[in-house]
Every structure is written in C-alpha cells, then in structure tokens.
CSV table of C-alpha atoms in Angstrom, one decimal:
chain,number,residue,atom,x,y,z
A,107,UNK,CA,-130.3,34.3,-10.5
A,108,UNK,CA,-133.5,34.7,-8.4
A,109,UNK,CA,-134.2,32.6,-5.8
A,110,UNK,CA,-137.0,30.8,-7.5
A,111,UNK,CA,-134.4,29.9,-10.7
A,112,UNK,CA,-132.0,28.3,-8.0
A,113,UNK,CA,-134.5,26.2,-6.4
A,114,UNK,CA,-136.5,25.1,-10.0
A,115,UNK,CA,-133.1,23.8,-11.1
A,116,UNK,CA,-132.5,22.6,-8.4
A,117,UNK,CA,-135.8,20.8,-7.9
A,118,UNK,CA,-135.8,19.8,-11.9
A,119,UNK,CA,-131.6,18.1,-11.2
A,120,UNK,CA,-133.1,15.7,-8.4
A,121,UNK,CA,-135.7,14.6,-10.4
A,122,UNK,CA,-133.5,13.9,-13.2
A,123,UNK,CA,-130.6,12.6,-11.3
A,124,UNK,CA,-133.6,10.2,-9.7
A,125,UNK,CA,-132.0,10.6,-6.4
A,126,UNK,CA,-133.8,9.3,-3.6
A,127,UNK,CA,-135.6,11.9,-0.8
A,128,UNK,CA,-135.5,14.7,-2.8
A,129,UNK,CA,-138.7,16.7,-1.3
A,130,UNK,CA,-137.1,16.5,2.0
A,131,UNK,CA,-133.9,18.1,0.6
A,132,UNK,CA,-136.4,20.5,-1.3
A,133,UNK,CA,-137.4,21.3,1.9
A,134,UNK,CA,-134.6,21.8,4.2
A,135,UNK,CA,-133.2,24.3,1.2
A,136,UNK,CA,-137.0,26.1,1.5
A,137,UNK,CA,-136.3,26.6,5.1
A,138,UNK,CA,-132.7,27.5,4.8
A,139,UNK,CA,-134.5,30.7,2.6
A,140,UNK,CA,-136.8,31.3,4.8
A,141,UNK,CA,-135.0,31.1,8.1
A,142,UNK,CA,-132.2,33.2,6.3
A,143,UNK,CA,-134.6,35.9,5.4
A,144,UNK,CA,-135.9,35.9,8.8
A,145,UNK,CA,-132.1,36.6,9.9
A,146,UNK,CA,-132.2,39.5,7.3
A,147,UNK,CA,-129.8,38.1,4.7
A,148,UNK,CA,-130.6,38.8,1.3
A,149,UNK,CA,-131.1,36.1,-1.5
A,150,UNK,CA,-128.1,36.9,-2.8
A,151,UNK,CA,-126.4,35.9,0.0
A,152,UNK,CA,-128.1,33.0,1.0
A,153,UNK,CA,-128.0,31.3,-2.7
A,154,UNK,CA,-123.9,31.8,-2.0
A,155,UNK,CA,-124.3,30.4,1.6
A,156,UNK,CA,-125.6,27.5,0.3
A,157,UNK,CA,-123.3,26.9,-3.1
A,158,UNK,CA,-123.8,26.9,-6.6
A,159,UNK,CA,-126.4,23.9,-7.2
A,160,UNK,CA,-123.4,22.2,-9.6
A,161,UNK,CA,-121.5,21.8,-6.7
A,162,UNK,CA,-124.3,20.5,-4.7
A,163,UNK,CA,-125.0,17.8,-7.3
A,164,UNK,CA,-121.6,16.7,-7.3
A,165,UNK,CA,-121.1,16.3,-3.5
A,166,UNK,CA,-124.6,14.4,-3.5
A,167,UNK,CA,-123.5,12.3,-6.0
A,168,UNK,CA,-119.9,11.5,-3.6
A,169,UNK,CA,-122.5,10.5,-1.2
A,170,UNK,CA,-125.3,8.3,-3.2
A,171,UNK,CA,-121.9,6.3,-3.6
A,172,UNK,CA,-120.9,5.7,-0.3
A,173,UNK,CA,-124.8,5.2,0.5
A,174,UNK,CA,-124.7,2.1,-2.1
A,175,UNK,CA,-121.7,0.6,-0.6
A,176,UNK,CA,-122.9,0.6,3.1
A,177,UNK,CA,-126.2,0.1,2.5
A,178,UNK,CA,-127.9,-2.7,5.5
A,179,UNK,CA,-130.7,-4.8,4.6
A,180,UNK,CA,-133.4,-4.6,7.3
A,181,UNK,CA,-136.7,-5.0,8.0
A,182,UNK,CA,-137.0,-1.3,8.9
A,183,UNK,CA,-135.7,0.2,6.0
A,184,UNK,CA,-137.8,0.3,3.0
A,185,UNK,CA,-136.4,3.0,1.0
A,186,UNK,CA,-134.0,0.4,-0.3
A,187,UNK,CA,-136.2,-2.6,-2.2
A,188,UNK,CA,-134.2,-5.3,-4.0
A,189,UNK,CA,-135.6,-7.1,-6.2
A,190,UNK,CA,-133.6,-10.2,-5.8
A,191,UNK,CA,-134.3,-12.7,-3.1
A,192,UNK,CA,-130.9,-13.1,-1.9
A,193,UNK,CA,-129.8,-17.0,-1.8
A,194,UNK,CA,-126.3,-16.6,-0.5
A,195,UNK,CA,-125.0,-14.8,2.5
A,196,UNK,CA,-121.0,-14.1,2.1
A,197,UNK,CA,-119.6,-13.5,5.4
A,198,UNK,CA,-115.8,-12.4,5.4
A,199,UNK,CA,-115.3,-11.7,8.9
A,200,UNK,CA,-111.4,-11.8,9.1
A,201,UNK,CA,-110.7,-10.9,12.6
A,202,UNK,CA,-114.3,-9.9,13.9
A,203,UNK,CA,-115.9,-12.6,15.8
A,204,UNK,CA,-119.1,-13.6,14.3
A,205,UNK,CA,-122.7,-14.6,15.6
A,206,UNK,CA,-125.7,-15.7,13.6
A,207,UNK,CA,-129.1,-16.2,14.5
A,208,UNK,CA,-132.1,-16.6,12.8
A,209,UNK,CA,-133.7,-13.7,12.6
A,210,UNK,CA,-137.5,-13.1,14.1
A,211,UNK,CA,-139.0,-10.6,11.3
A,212,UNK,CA,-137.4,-12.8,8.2
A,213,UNK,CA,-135.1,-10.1,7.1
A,214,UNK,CA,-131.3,-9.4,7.1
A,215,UNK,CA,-129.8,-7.6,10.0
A,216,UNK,CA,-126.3,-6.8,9.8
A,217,UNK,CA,-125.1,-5.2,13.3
A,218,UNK,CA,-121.0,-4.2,14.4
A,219,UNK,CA,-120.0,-4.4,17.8
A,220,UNK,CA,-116.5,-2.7,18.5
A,221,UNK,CA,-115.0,-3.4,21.9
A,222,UNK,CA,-118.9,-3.7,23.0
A,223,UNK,CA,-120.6,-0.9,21.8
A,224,UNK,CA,-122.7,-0.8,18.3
A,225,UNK,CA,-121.5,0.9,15.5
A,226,UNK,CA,-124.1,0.9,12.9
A,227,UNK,CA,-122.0,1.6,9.5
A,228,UNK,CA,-118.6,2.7,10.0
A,229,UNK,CA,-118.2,2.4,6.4
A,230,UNK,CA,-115.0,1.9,6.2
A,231,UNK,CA,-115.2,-1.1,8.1
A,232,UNK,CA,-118.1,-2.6,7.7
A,233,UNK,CA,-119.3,-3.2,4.0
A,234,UNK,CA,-122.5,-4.4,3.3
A,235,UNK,CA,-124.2,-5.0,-0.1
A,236,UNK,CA,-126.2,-7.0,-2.2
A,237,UNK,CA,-124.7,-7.8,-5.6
A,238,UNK,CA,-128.0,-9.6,-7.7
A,239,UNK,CA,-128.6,-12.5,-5.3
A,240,UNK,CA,-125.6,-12.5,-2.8
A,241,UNK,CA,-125.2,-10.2,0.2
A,242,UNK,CA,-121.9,-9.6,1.0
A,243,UNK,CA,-120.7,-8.7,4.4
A,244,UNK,CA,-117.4,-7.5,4.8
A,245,UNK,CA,-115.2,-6.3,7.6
A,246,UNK,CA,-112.0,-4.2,7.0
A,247,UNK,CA,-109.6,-3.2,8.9
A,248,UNK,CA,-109.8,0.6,9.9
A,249,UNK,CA,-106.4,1.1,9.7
A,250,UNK,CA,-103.8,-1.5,8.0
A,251,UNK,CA,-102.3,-2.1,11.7
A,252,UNK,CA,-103.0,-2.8,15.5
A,253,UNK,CA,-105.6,-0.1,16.5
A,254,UNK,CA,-108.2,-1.8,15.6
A,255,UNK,CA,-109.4,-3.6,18.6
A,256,UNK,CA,-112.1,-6.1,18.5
A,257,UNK,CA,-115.2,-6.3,16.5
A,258,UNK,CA,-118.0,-8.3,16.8
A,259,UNK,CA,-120.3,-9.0,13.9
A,260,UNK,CA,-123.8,-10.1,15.0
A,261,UNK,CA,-126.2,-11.0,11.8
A,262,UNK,CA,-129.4,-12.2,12.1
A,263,UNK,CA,-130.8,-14.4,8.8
A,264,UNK,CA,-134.2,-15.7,7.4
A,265,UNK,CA,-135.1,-18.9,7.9
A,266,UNK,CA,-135.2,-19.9,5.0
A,267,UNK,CA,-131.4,-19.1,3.8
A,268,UNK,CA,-130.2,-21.5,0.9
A,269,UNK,CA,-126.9,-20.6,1.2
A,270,UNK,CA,-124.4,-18.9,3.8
A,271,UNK,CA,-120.8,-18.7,3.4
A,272,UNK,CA,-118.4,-17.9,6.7
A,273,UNK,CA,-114.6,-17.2,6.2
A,274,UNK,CA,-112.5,-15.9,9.0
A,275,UNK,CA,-109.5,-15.4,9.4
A,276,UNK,CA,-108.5,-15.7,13.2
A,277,UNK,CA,-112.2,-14.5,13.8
A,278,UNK,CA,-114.5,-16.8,15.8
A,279,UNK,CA,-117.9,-18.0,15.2
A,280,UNK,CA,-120.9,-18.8,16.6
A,281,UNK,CA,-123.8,-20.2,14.6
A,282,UNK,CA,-127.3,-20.9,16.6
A,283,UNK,CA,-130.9,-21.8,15.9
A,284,UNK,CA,-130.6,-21.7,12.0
A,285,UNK,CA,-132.1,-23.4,9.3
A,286,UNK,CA,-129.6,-23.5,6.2
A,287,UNK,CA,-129.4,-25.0,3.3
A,288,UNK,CA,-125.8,-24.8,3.0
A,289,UNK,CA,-123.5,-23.6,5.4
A,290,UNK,CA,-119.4,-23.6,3.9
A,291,UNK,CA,-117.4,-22.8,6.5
A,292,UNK,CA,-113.2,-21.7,6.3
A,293,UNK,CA,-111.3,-20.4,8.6
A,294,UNK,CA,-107.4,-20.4,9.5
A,295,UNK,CA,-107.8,-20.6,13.7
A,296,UNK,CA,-110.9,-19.3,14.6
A,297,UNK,CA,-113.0,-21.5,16.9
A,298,UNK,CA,-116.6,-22.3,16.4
A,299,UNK,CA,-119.5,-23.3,18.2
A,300,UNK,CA,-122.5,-24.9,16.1
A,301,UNK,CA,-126.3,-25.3,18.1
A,302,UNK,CA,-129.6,-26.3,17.0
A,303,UNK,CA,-128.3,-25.8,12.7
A,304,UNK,CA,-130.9,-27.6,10.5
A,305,UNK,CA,-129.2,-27.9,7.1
A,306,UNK,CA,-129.0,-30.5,4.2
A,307,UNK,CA,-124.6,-29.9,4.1
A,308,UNK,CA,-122.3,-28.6,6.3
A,309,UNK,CA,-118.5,-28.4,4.5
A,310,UNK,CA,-115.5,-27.0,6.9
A,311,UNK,CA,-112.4,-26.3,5.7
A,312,UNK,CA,-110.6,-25.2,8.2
A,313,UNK,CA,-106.6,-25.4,9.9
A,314,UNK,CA,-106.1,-25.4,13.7
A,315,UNK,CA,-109.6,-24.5,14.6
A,316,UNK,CA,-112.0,-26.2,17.0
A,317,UNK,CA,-115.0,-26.7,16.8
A,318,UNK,CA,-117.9,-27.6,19.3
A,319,UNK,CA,-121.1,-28.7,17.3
A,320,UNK,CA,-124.6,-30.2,19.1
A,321,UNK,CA,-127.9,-30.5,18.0
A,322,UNK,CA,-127.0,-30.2,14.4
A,323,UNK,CA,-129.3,-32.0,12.0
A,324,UNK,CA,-127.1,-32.5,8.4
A,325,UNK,CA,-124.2,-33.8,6.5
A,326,UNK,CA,-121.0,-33.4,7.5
A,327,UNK,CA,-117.7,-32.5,5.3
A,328,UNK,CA,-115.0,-31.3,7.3
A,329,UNK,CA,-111.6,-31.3,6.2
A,330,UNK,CA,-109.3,-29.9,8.9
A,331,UNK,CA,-105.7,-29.8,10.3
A,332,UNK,CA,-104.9,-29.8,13.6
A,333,UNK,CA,-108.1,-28.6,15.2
A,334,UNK,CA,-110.2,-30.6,18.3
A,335,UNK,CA,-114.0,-31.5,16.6
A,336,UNK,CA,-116.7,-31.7,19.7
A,337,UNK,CA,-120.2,-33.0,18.0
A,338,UNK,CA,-122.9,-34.2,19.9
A,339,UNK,CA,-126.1,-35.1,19.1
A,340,UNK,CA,-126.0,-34.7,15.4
A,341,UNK,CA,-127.5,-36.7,12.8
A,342,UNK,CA,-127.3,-36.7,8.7
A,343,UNK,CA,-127.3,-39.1,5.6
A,344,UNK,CA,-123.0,-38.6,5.7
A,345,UNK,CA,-120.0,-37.9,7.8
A,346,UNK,CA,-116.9,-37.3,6.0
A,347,UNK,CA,-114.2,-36.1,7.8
A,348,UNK,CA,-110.5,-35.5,7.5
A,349,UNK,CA,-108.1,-34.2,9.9
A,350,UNK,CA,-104.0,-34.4,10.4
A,351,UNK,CA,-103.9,-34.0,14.1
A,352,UNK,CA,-106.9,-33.1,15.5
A,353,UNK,CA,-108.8,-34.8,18.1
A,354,UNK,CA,-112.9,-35.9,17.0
A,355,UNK,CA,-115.4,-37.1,19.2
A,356,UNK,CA,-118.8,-38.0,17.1
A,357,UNK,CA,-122.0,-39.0,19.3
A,358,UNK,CA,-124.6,-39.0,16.8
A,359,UNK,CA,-126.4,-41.4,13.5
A,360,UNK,CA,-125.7,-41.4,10.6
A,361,UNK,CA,-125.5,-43.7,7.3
A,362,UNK,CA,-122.1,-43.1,6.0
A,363,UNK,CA,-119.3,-42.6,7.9
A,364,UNK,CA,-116.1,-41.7,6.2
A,365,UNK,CA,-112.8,-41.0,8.7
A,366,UNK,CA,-109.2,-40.5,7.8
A,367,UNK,CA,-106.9,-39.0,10.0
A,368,UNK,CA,-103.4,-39.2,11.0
A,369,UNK,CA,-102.3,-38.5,14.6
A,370,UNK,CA,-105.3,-37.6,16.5
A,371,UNK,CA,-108.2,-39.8,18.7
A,372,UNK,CA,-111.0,-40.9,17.5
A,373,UNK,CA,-113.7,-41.6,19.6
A,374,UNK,CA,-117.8,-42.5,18.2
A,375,UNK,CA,-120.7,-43.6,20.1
A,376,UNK,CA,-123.1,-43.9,17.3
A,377,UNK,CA,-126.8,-45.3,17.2
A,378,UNK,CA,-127.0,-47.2,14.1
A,379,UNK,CA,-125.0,-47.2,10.8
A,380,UNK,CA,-124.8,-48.7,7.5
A,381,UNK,CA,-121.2,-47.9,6.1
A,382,UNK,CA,-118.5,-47.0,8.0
A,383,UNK,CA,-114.9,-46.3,7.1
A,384,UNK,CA,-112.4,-45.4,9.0
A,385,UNK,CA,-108.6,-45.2,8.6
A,386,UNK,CA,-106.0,-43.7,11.8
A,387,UNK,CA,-102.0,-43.7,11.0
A,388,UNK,CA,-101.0,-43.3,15.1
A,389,UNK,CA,-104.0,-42.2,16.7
A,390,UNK,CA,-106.4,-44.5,18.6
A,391,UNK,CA,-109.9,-45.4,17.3
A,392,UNK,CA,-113.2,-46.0,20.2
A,393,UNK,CA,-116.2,-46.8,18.5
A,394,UNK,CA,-119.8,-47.8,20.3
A,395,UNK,CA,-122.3,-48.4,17.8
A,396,UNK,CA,-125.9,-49.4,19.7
A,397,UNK,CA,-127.8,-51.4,17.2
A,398,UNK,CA,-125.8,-53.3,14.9
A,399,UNK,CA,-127.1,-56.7,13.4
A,400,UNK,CA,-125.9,-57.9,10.4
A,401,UNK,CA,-122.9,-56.5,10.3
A,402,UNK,CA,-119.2,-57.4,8.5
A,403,UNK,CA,-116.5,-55.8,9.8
A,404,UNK,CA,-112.8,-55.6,8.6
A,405,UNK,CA,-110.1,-55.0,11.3
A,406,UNK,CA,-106.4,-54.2,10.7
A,407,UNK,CA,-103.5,-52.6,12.9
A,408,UNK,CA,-100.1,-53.5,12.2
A,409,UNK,CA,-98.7,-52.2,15.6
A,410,UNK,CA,-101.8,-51.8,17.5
A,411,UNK,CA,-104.6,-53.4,19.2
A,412,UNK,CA,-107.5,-54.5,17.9
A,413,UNK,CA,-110.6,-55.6,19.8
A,414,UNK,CA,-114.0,-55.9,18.7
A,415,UNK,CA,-116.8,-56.8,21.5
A,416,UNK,CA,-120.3,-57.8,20.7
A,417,UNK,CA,-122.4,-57.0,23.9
A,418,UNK,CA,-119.7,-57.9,25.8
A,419,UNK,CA,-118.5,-60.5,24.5
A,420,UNK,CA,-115.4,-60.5,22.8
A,421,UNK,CA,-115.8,-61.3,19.0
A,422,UNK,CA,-111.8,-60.7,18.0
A,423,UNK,CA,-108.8,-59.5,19.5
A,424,UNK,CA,-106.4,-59.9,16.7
A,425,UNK,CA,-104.4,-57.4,14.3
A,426,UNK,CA,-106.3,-58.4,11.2
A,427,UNK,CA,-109.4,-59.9,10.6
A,428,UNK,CA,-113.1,-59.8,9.2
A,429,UNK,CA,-116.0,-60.6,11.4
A,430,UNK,CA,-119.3,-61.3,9.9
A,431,UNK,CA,-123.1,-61.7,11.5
A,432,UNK,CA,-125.7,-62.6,9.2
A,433,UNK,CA,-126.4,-60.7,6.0
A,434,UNK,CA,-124.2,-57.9,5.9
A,435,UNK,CA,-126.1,-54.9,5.9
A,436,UNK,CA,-123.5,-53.1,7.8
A,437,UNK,CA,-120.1,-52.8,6.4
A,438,UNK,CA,-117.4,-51.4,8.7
A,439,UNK,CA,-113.9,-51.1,8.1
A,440,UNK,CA,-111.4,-50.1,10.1
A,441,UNK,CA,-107.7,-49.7,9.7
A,442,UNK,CA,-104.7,-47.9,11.6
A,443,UNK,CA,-100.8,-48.4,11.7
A,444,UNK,CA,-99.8,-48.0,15.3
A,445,UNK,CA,-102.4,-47.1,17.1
A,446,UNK,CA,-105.5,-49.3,19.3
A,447,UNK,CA,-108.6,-50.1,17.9
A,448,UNK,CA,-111.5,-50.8,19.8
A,449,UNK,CA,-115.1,-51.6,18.4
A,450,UNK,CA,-118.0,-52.1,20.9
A,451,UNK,CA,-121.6,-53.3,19.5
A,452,UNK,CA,-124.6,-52.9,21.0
B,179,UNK,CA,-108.7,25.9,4.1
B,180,UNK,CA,-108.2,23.0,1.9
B,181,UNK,CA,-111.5,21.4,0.6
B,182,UNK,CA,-110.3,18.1,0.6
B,183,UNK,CA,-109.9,18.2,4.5
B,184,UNK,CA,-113.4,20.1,4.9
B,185,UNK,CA,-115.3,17.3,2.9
B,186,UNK,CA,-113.3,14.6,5.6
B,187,UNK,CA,-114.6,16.4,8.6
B,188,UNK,CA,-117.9,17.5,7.6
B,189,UNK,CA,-119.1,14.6,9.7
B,190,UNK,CA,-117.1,15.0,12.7
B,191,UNK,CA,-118.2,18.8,12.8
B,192,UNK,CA,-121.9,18.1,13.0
B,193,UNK,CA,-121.7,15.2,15.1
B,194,UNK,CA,-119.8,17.0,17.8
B,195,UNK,CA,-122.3,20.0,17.7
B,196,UNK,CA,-125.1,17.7,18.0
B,197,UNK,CA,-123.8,16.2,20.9
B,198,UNK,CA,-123.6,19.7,22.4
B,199,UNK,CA,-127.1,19.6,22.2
B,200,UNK,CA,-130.2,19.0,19.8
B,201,UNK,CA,-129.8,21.3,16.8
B,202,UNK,CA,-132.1,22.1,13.6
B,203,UNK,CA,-130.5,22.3,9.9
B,204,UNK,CA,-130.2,26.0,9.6
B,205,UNK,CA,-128.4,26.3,13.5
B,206,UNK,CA,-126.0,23.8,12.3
B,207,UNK,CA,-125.3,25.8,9.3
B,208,UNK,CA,-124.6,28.4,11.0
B,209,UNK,CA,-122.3,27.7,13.8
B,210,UNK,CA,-119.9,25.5,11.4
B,211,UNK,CA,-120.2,28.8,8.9
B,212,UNK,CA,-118.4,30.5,11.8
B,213,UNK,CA,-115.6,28.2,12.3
B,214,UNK,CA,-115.3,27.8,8.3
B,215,UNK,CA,-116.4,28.7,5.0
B,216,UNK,CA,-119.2,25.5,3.8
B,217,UNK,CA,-121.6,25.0,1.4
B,218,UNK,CA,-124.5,25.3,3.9
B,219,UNK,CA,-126.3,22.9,0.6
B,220,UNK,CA,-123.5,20.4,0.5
B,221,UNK,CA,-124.2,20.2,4.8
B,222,UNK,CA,-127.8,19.4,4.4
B,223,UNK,CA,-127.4,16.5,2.4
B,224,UNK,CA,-124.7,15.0,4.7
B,225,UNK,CA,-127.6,15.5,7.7
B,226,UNK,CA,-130.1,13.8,5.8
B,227,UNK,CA,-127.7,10.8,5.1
B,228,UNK,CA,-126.2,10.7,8.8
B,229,UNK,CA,-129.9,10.9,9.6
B,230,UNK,CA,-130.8,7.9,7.4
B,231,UNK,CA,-128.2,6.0,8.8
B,232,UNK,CA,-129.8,5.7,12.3
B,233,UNK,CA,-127.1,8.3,13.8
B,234,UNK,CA,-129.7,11.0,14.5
B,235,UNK,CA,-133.5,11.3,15.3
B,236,UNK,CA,-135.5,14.4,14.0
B,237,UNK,CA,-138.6,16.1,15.7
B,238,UNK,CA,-140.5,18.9,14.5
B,239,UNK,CA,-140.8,21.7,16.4
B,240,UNK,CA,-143.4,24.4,16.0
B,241,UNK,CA,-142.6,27.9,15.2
B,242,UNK,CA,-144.9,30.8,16.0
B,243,UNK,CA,-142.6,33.4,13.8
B,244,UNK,CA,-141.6,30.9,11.1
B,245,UNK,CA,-141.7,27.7,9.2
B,246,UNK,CA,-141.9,24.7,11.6
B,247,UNK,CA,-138.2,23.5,12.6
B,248,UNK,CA,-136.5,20.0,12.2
B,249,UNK,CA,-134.6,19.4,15.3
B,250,UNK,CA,-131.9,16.6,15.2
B,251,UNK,CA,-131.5,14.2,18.1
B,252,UNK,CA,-128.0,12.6,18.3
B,253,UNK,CA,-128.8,8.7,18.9
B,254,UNK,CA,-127.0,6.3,21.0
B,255,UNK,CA,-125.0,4.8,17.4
B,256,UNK,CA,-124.7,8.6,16.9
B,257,UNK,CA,-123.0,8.9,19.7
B,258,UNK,CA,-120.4,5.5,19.4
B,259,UNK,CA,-119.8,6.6,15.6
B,260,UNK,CA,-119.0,10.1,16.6
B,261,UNK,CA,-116.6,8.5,19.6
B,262,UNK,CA,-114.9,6.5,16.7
B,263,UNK,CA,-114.5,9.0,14.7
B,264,UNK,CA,-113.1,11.6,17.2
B,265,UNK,CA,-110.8,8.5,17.9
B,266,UNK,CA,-109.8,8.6,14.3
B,267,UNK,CA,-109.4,12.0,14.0
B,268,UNK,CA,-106.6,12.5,16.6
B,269,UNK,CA,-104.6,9.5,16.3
B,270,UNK,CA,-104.4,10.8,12.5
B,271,UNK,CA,-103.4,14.4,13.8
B,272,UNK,CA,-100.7,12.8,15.8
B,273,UNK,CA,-99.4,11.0,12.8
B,274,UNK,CA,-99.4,13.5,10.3
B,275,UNK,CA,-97.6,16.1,13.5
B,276,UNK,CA,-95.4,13.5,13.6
B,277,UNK,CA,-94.2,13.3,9.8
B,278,UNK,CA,-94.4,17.3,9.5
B,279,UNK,CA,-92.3,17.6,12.4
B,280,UNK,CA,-89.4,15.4,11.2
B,281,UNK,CA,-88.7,18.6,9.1
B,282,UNK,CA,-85.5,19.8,10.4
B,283,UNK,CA,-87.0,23.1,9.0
B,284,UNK,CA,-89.6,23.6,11.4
C-alpha cells in the first residue's frame, strides 16, 4: 500500500464513521509521515509504525465510548451540542460531599475534588451524561473498598433549573444561591446546609441527617428520622414535616403548617399563619406566632402541660380545650401525649 | 507484551513523559516505541482525547527544516490525574505481586 492509499482510507473511514476532529487526526498522521521521513524511515515502515488503519478504527471507536460516558457539560466546550434543554439534574453523590451554586455563565459545570485537588474526569469515578433531558452525575467508587479517600463534588447550575435531584449516601451537601424549581433531596446521614434556595417545593427524605436551612424561599416536605432541622428565615405556601426523633426549630411564615413527630422538640416563632397542625407523642411543643387575630385553637395533652398566652395574658392552662377569638380565620390544633405545650400569640 | 495491559497504560505512559517535559506527537511516539512495541496511530488518538479532556495544552512551534510541531503542555488536572493514576497503578502491582506470589511455585 502507498502511503497516499493508507491515508485516503483512512481519511474516507473518519468521514464515514462521522467521528468528531478528524482533520486534526488527519493531521497528526501527515506529520507522523513527514517527521518520519525526515528521520529517514521508509513508508513502509512508518505505515507499520503506526498500525493497520482497521486497528486504528477499532481503538478509536473504544475511545468515542468512553468519551460519551464522561462527557462534562460546560460553557467552554462546544464540540458537544445537545439538543435537549436538560430539566432535571440527577445527583448521586454517595459518599462525595456535594456543593451547588448557581452558576455565572448559565451552563452546567461538573467539577471533582479528591482530598483537595481537581480531578477533571477520572472516569471511572466520576460519570457525567445527559440522557434526553436529564444529566446525570454519578460518583463511583474507584475501587469497591477503603482507598478511596474523600471527594468533593462541586456543580455549578443555571438559574433557571426545573428540577434537581440530590441522593447521598453518607455524603454531605451544601446548596447555595439557587433558584430551583424542585429540589428532592434523600440521603441516609449526610448533613446539609441550605442558603439563599428560591424554589416552588423542597421534599427531603432523609434518616439521621441534619439539616441547617436559612433564607429559603418555598414549600417544605420533609420526612425524616432522627435528624436535628435548623430553618431560619424561610417562608412558603406549606410546611409539612415529619420526624421520629429529631429535633426542629422553624422561624419563618407560612400558610400551612403540618407537624407530626414523636420524641423530639419542637420549637416555631412564626409571623402569621392560617392552618396549623401539629401533633408530638413525648416531645415538647414552643410556638410564638406574632400576628394572630381571629384565631380557634384546639389544645390537648394527656400528661403534659398546656398553656396558651395571648400577649401575655394567659388565655388557658388546661390539658384540653378550644379557644376561640372572633371569626376563626386561623385554625390551630395542637395535640401531644406526655409532653408540654406552650402557645404564645402576638 | 500482552495488549490488553498496553491499551491500560497507554495513558500513564504519556502522561509521565509529559511531565518529564513538554513533548510533540511524533517525540512521544517515539520514546514509548523504545520501551514497547505501539501503534504509534492508536497513541495519537489517545493524545487528542487526553488533550480534549483539559489534561494537556498544545502550542505550535515553528520549524525551519519541517512541518510546524504541536508541543503538548501537561496542565495542572494533567498533572492530579496523572498522580491518581500512578496511585492506581502501584497499589494494583502490589495486589496482583501479592496473589502471584502465593504460588508456592515461585
């Protein structure tokens, strides 16, 4: 074969494999000739130095693979366009501690700290793809046991992200200055810190995590076991919120309040409200609510306190009993088995 | 030497040359050729991929006796990525010297 044969079928396999950057590899090979000649190698020897094109194609084609599966979505790179707008970001984090920000060019950045220093794609640990409208971000272990040390995951978002999905396993996260549609967040003990999150829902599923949240602007589902809630400063239409043993402190406003828990503290300073619901097996209840008028409000402990103070003054201190001032545009109801209530309005 | 362990270290090969010092394609090519037998093709298309990924720069560099030459720039991810790597590489030497010497035979 002449060296103008290998480098025609060469050039006319690229084109019909469509793979991507193929005048660049056209070029390195050119130079590979030329340098080669230069040298004083013959041809001959240089088409065998380099390998039969079928060979070539194949290891390209192990490597157009690998490309797909580790590709990152960035502003920079525009070989890769994607025609879907992605709606849902699926975050598996596992281990890897994770922090998102919004991010300031619109696009996705997907970045992996280990121990520190950035590791762009080690693709076998970090995968990241889009699949039609849902990027994926995965992090595997590098090997099935202990060496692994800790990663990082730092991902920057649009601002204009309908959807984002976090699951961790013990992995923590920290989610700052974002505007969401959805965030869905489940994890088994990871801890979290939420900041500045604009967002029509929030749902957490979570076991023995904590959580600090502030300045968070949404509705609120969390379902949890035995972690501590911080939340400061957050307001939303709804606030569900169930939890075995975990302790919540809510300073915020919102409509709907919905509480259930069994052995942990519950403690609310909230500015106004129009239903609230809250039922404690052994925990205590504190609740301040600023601006209440026309209110009825249901009270029941079997083995606990119950006190309920209208700017200061004391409107019952029973075990069981409904309170009512005017109209009653605000309905509160509040129930636990052994443990204290106290209601303060205003 | 087994092809199946070339194709694994391809990467690791190039990555600790470059950090030798800035290399172009053909350079690369060669000193590898000298440790092993490679499809010097098969090499350029893992430099253009390890260069797409953000682990290398390239520059041009003009050549009075010859076709201008790409020089590649190991960057600082390069450099953590090749780290890992080398990382990876010896704790999997160690296990595999591990299993091979359990042969009473050795």
């Amino acid at each position: 074969m002449t060296k103008e044969k290998y480098m025609n079928t060469l050039r006319e396999r690229l084109y019909q494999l469509n793979i991507e950057g193929r005048d660049e590899i056209l070029n390195d090979f050119e130079t590979h000739f030329t340098l080669g000649r230069q040298n004083g190698h013959s041809d001959e020897e240089l088409m065998a130095s380099l390998g039969s094109i079928e060979e070539i194609l194949e290891a390209y084609e192990g490597i157009a693979k690998s490309n797909d599966e580790t590709i990152r979505i960035d502003g920079h790179d525009q070989k890769k366009e994607y025609t879907n707008k992605i709606t849902t970001l699926d975050i598996s984090a596992r281990h890897a501690d994770t922090k998102i920000v919004t991010s300031k060019d619109g696009g996705f950045h997907v970045d992996l700290y280990k121990e520190g220093k950035l590791l762009e794609r080690l693709s076998h640990t970090l995968i990241a793809y889009q699949e039609v409208d849902v990027f994926f971000v995965k992090v595997l272990p590098l090997f099935p046991h202990k060496s692994s040390g800790q990663y990082d995951l730092y991902i920057q978002v649009p601002n204009d992200l309908p959807i984002l999905l976090l699951n961790t396993s013990s992995g923590n996260g920290t989610l700052e200055h974002i505007i969401v549609n959805e965030i869905r967040i489940n994890s088994a003990s990871g801890d979290f810190k939420l900041m500045d999150i604009k967002a029509e829902r929030i749902d957490i599923e979570v076991a023995s995590s904590d959580f600090q949240i502030r300045d968070v602007f949404t509705d609120m589902h969390i379902r949890s076991a035995s972690g501590d809630f911080n939340i400061e400063n957050s307001s939303g239409k709804a606030f569900h919120y169930q939890s075995a043993s975990g302790d919540l402190k809510l300073v915020g406003d919102y409509e709907v309040i919905h509480i259930a828990n069994v052995s942990g503290d519950i403690n609310t300073e909230l500015k106004t409200i129009q239903q609230m619901h809250v039922s404690n097996t052994s925990g205590d209840l504190k609740m301040k609510i600023e601006n209440t008028s026309n209110f009825q409000i249901t009270a029941s402990s079997v083995n606990g306190d119950c006190e309920v103070f209208s700017a200061g003054e004391a409107l019952m201190l029973k075990h069981l009993g409904t309170v009512q001032v005017g109209e009653p545009k605000t309905q509160i109801k509040l129930g636990t088995i052994s443990g204290d209530i106290r209601l303060d309005l205003g | 030497m087994n092809p199946q362990f070339k194709k694994g270290v391809l990467e690791l090969c190039v990555l600790s040359l470059l950090k030798q010092g800035d290399k172009y394609g053909y350079e690369l090519t060669e000193a590898i050729s000298q440790q092993m037998s490679i499809a010097a093709g098969t090499l350029y298309l893992v430099l253009k991929r390890l260069n797409d990924e953000g682990y290398f720069t390239s520059y041009l560099v003009e050549s009075e006796s010859g076709p201008a030459r790409k020089y590649y720039r190991l960057t600082e991810i390069g450099s953590n990525h090749h780290e890992a790597l080398k990382k990876d590489w010896y704790a999997f030497i160690e296990q595999v010297d591990h299993l091979i010497k359990e042969n009473p035979n050795d």
